[in-house]
Amino acid sequence: MVDHVDHIGIAVHDADLALPFYVERLGLTMIGDELADDPGVRLVYLDGGNVMLQLVQPYREGPVARFLAERGEGLHHICFCVGDIPATLAALPGQHDAPIFMGGRGRRACFLLAEPNGVRVELTERDPVR
């Protein structure tokens, strides 16, 4: 069902202020920077070796802005790569209504409705939408 961990999302108020820690102090390489209009966030991708990190900065009100207001900066989600989101959701009890949206890097994504162990779980498809 799951291919691999795609990325770990970290919610930040300002990605430009967060970047020096990851790039200059930890030595990670920034490999992407894009805006995702549907959730209203800036996504900055960092090469973490075995797994990618994603800094998630809201630029308007929405789920990530609410998350930051309620919980502050930190771990936002873990994203798993799957071949087919609808098929994966159908196999997970109580998840068939999870809304699917256009995520980063041109790929469909969704957040599971339940947060197992208090961790938000995102699914993304391995192939970009054509």
PDB file of C-alpha atoms in Angstrom:
ATOM      1  CA  MET A   1       0.000   0.000   0.000  1.00  0.00           C
ATOM      2  CA  VAL A   2       2.685   2.543   1.051  1.00  0.00           C
ATOM      3  CA  ASP A   3       5.806   2.868  -1.099  1.00  0.00           C
ATOM      4  CA  HIS A   4       7.931   4.966   1.255  1.00  0.00           C
ATOM      5  CA  VAL A   5       8.019   8.049   3.464  1.00  0.00           C
ATOM      6  CA  ASP A   6       7.889  10.953   1.014  1.00  0.00           C
ATOM      7  CA  HIS A   7       8.601  13.836   3.387  1.00  0.00           C
ATOM      8  CA  ILE A   8       8.213  15.264   6.862  1.00  0.00           C
ATOM      9  CA  GLY A   9       6.306  18.547   7.000  1.00  0.00           C
ATOM     10  CA  ILE A  10       7.353  21.225   9.479  1.00  0.00           C
ATOM     11  CA  ALA A  11       4.993  24.168  10.011  1.00  0.00           C
ATOM     12  CA  VAL A  12       6.780  27.523  10.229  1.00  0.00           C
ATOM     13  CA  HIS A  13       5.679  31.146  10.394  1.00  0.00           C
ATOM     14  CA  ASP A  14       8.487  32.264   8.056  1.00  0.00           C
ATOM     15  CA  ALA A  15      10.437  29.797   5.900  1.00  0.00           C
ATOM     16  CA  ASP A  16      13.130  32.385   5.151  1.00  0.00           C
ATOM     17  CA  LEU A  17      13.874  32.691   8.874  1.00  0.00           C
ATOM     18  CA  ALA A  18      13.829  28.906   9.346  1.00  0.00           C
ATOM     19  CA  LEU A  19      16.084  28.071   6.373  1.00  0.00           C
ATOM     20  CA  PRO A  20      19.466  29.106   7.864  1.00  0.00           C
ATOM     21  CA  PHE A  21      19.151  26.479  10.605  1.00  0.00           C
ATOM     22  CA  TYR A  22      18.567  23.663   8.147  1.00  0.00           C
ATOM     23  CA  VAL A  23      20.919  24.870   5.386  1.00  0.00           C
ATOM     24  CA  GLU A  24      23.791  26.601   7.215  1.00  0.00           C
ATOM     25  CA  ARG A  25      23.833  24.692  10.502  1.00  0.00           C
ATOM     26  CA  LEU A  26      22.689  21.219   9.442  1.00  0.00           C
ATOM     27  CA  GLY A  27      24.100  21.347   5.916  1.00  0.00           C
ATOM     28  CA  LEU A  28      20.893  20.371   4.110  1.00  0.00           C
ATOM     29  CA  THR A  29      20.329  21.519   0.541  1.00  0.00           C
ATOM     30  CA  MET A  30      17.252  23.443  -0.529  1.00  0.00           C
ATOM     31  CA  ILE A  31      15.868  21.601  -3.555  1.00  0.00           C
ATOM     32  CA  GLY A  32      12.559  23.355  -4.190  1.00  0.00           C
ATOM     33  CA  ASP A  33      10.333  26.299  -3.336  1.00  0.00           C
ATOM     34  CA  GLU A  34       6.739  26.637  -4.552  1.00  0.00           C
ATOM     35  CA  LEU A  35       3.321  27.994  -3.688  1.00  0.00           C
ATOM     36  CA  ALA A  36       0.369  25.642  -3.271  1.00  0.00           C
ATOM     37  CA  ASP A  37      -2.747  27.751  -3.796  1.00  0.00           C
ATOM     38  CA  ASP A  38      -5.358  25.252  -2.580  1.00  0.00           C
ATOM     39  CA  PRO A  39      -4.179  25.193   1.045  1.00  0.00           C
ATOM     40  CA  GLY A  40      -2.538  28.645   0.711  1.00  0.00           C
ATOM     41  CA  VAL A  41       0.988  27.667   1.679  1.00  0.00           C
ATOM     42  CA  ARG A  42       4.564  28.117   0.567  1.00  0.00           C
ATOM     43  CA  LEU A  43       6.418  24.789   0.426  1.00  0.00           C
ATOM     44  CA  VAL A  44      10.208  24.756   0.741  1.00  0.00           C
ATOM     45  CA  TYR A  45      11.842  21.376   0.138  1.00  0.00           C
ATOM     46  CA  LEU A  46      15.107  20.309   1.766  1.00  0.00           C
ATOM     47  CA  ASP A  47      17.165  17.243   0.899  1.00  0.00           C
ATOM     48  CA  GLY A  48      17.483  15.323   4.156  1.00  0.00           C
ATOM     49  CA  GLY A  49      19.355  12.353   2.712  1.00  0.00           C
ATOM     50  CA  ASN A  50      16.985   9.436   3.229  1.00  0.00           C
ATOM     51  CA  VAL A  51      13.907  11.635   3.538  1.00  0.00           C
ATOM     52  CA  MET A  52      12.910  15.079   2.359  1.00  0.00           C
ATOM     53  CA  LEU A  53      11.893  17.847   4.761  1.00  0.00           C
ATOM     54  CA  GLN A  54       9.173  20.298   3.770  1.00  0.00           C
ATOM     55  CA  LEU A  55       8.879  23.684   5.454  1.00  0.00           C
ATOM     56  CA  VAL A  56       5.205  24.677   5.306  1.00  0.00           C
ATOM     57  CA  GLN A  57       4.538  28.413   5.603  1.00  0.00           C
ATOM     58  CA  PRO A  58       0.979  29.727   5.277  1.00  0.00           C
ATOM     59  CA  TYR A  59       0.481  32.892   3.248  1.00  0.00           C
ATOM     60  CA  ARG A  60      -3.232  33.207   4.027  1.00  0.00           C
ATOM     61  CA  GLU A  61      -5.785  31.845   6.465  1.00  0.00           C
ATOM     62  CA  GLY A  62      -6.327  28.115   6.235  1.00  0.00           C
ATOM     63  CA  PRO A  63      -5.515  24.822   7.949  1.00  0.00           C
ATOM     64  CA  VAL A  64      -1.784  25.487   8.408  1.00  0.00           C
ATOM     65  CA  ALA A  65      -2.359  29.015   9.744  1.00  0.00           C
ATOM     66  CA  ARG A  66      -4.851  27.547  12.250  1.00  0.00           C
ATOM     67  CA  PHE A  67      -2.370  24.807  13.169  1.00  0.00           C
ATOM     68  CA  LEU A  68       0.320  27.413  13.895  1.00  0.00           C
ATOM     69  CA  ALA A  69      -2.094  29.538  15.957  1.00  0.00           C
ATOM     70  CA  GLU A  70      -3.144  26.525  18.039  1.00  0.00           C
ATOM     71  CA  ARG A  71       0.100  24.549  18.339  1.00  0.00           C
ATOM     72  CA  GLY A  72       2.952  26.789  17.222  1.00  0.00           C
ATOM     73  CA  GLU A  73       5.814  25.838  14.943  1.00  0.00           C
ATOM     74  CA  GLY A  74       6.950  22.249  14.681  1.00  0.00           C
ATOM     75  CA  LEU A  75       6.074  18.874  13.216  1.00  0.00           C
ATOM     76  CA  HIS A  76       2.983  19.272  11.056  1.00  0.00           C
ATOM     77  CA  HIS A  77       2.745  15.914   9.253  1.00  0.00           C
ATOM     78  CA  ILE A  78       4.416  12.820   7.907  1.00  0.00           C
ATOM     79  CA  CYS A  79       3.702  12.111   4.250  1.00  0.00           C
ATOM     80  CA  PHE A  80       3.646   8.640   2.717  1.00  0.00           C
ATOM     81  CA  CYS A  81       3.888   8.008  -1.018  1.00  0.00           C
ATOM     82  CA  VAL A  82       1.272   5.699  -2.530  1.00  0.00           C
ATOM     83  CA  GLY A  83       0.428   4.608  -6.056  1.00  0.00           C
ATOM     84  CA  ASP A  84      -3.272   5.510  -5.978  1.00  0.00           C
ATOM     85  CA  ILE A  85      -4.882   7.673  -3.292  1.00  0.00           C
ATOM     86  CA  PRO A  86      -8.531   6.636  -3.875  1.00  0.00           C
ATOM     87  CA  ALA A  87      -7.586   2.938  -3.718  1.00  0.00           C
ATOM     88  CA  THR A  88      -5.546   3.513  -0.560  1.00  0.00           C
ATOM     89  CA  LEU A  89      -8.378   5.451   1.108  1.00  0.00           C
ATOM     90  CA  ALA A  90     -10.848   2.702   0.196  1.00  0.00           C
ATOM     91  CA  ALA A  91      -8.660   0.203   2.051  1.00  0.00           C
ATOM     92  CA  LEU A  92      -8.500   2.354   5.208  1.00  0.00           C
ATOM     93  CA  PRO A  93     -11.573   2.201   7.474  1.00  0.00           C
ATOM     94  CA  GLY A  94     -13.347   5.553   7.816  1.00  0.00           C
ATOM     95  CA  GLN A  95     -11.077   7.409   5.382  1.00  0.00           C
ATOM     96  CA  HIS A  96     -13.008   7.232   2.098  1.00  0.00           C
ATOM     97  CA  ASP A  97     -14.294  10.819   2.529  1.00  0.00           C
ATOM     98  CA  ALA A  98     -10.855  12.404   3.011  1.00  0.00           C
ATOM     99  CA  PRO A  99     -10.691  15.312   0.535  1.00  0.00           C
ATOM    100  CA  ILE A 100      -8.107  14.945  -2.235  1.00  0.00           C
ATOM    101  CA  PHE A 101      -6.348  18.118  -3.394  1.00  0.00           C
ATOM    102  CA  MET A 102      -3.514  19.148  -5.684  1.00  0.00           C
ATOM    103  CA  GLY A 103      -0.434  19.062  -3.474  1.00  0.00           C
ATOM    104  CA  GLY A 104       3.119  20.128  -4.073  1.00  0.00           C
ATOM    105  CA  ARG A 105       5.211  19.021  -7.042  1.00  0.00           C
ATOM    106  CA  GLY A 106       2.105  18.532  -9.199  1.00  0.00           C
ATOM    107  CA  ARG A 107       0.894  15.464  -7.317  1.00  0.00           C
ATOM    108  CA  ARG A 108      -2.482  14.662  -5.773  1.00  0.00           C
ATOM    109  CA  ALA A 109      -2.518  14.487  -1.987  1.00  0.00           C
ATOM    110  CA  CYS A 110      -4.842  14.149   0.993  1.00  0.00           C
ATOM    111  CA  PHE A 111      -4.697  14.239   4.761  1.00  0.00           C
ATOM    112  CA  LEU A 112      -6.260  11.329   6.622  1.00  0.00           C
ATOM    113  CA  LEU A 113      -9.323  12.290   8.643  1.00  0.00           C
ATOM    114  CA  ALA A 114      -8.021  10.623  11.808  1.00  0.00           C
ATOM    115  CA  GLU A 115      -4.685  11.500  13.393  1.00  0.00           C
ATOM    116  CA  PRO A 116      -3.237   8.214  14.643  1.00  0.00           C
ATOM    117  CA  ASN A 117      -1.262   8.806  17.829  1.00  0.00           C
ATOM    118  CA  GLY A 118      -1.744  12.561  17.390  1.00  0.00           C
ATOM    119  CA  VAL A 119       0.314  12.666  14.166  1.00  0.00           C
ATOM    120  CA  ARG A 120      -1.171  14.144  10.988  1.00  0.00           C
ATOM    121  CA  VAL A 121      -0.699  11.754   8.079  1.00  0.00           C
ATOM    122  CA  GLU A 122      -0.644  12.901   4.470  1.00  0.00           C
ATOM    123  CA  LEU A 123      -0.735  10.661   1.420  1.00  0.00           C
ATOM    124  CA  THR A 124       0.723  11.726  -1.916  1.00  0.00           C
ATOM    125  CA  GLU A 125       0.788   9.905  -5.211  1.00  0.00           C
ATOM    126  CA  ARG A 126       4.153   8.946  -6.647  1.00  0.00           C
ATOM    127  CA  ASP A 127       3.379  10.276 -10.128  1.00  0.00           C
ATOM    128  CA  PRO A 128       2.513  13.899 -10.964  1.00  0.00           C
ATOM    129  CA  VAL A 129      -0.872  14.578 -12.546  1.00  0.00           C
ATOM    130  CA  ARG A 130      -0.529  14.975 -16.294  1.00  0.00           C
TER     131      ARG A 130
END
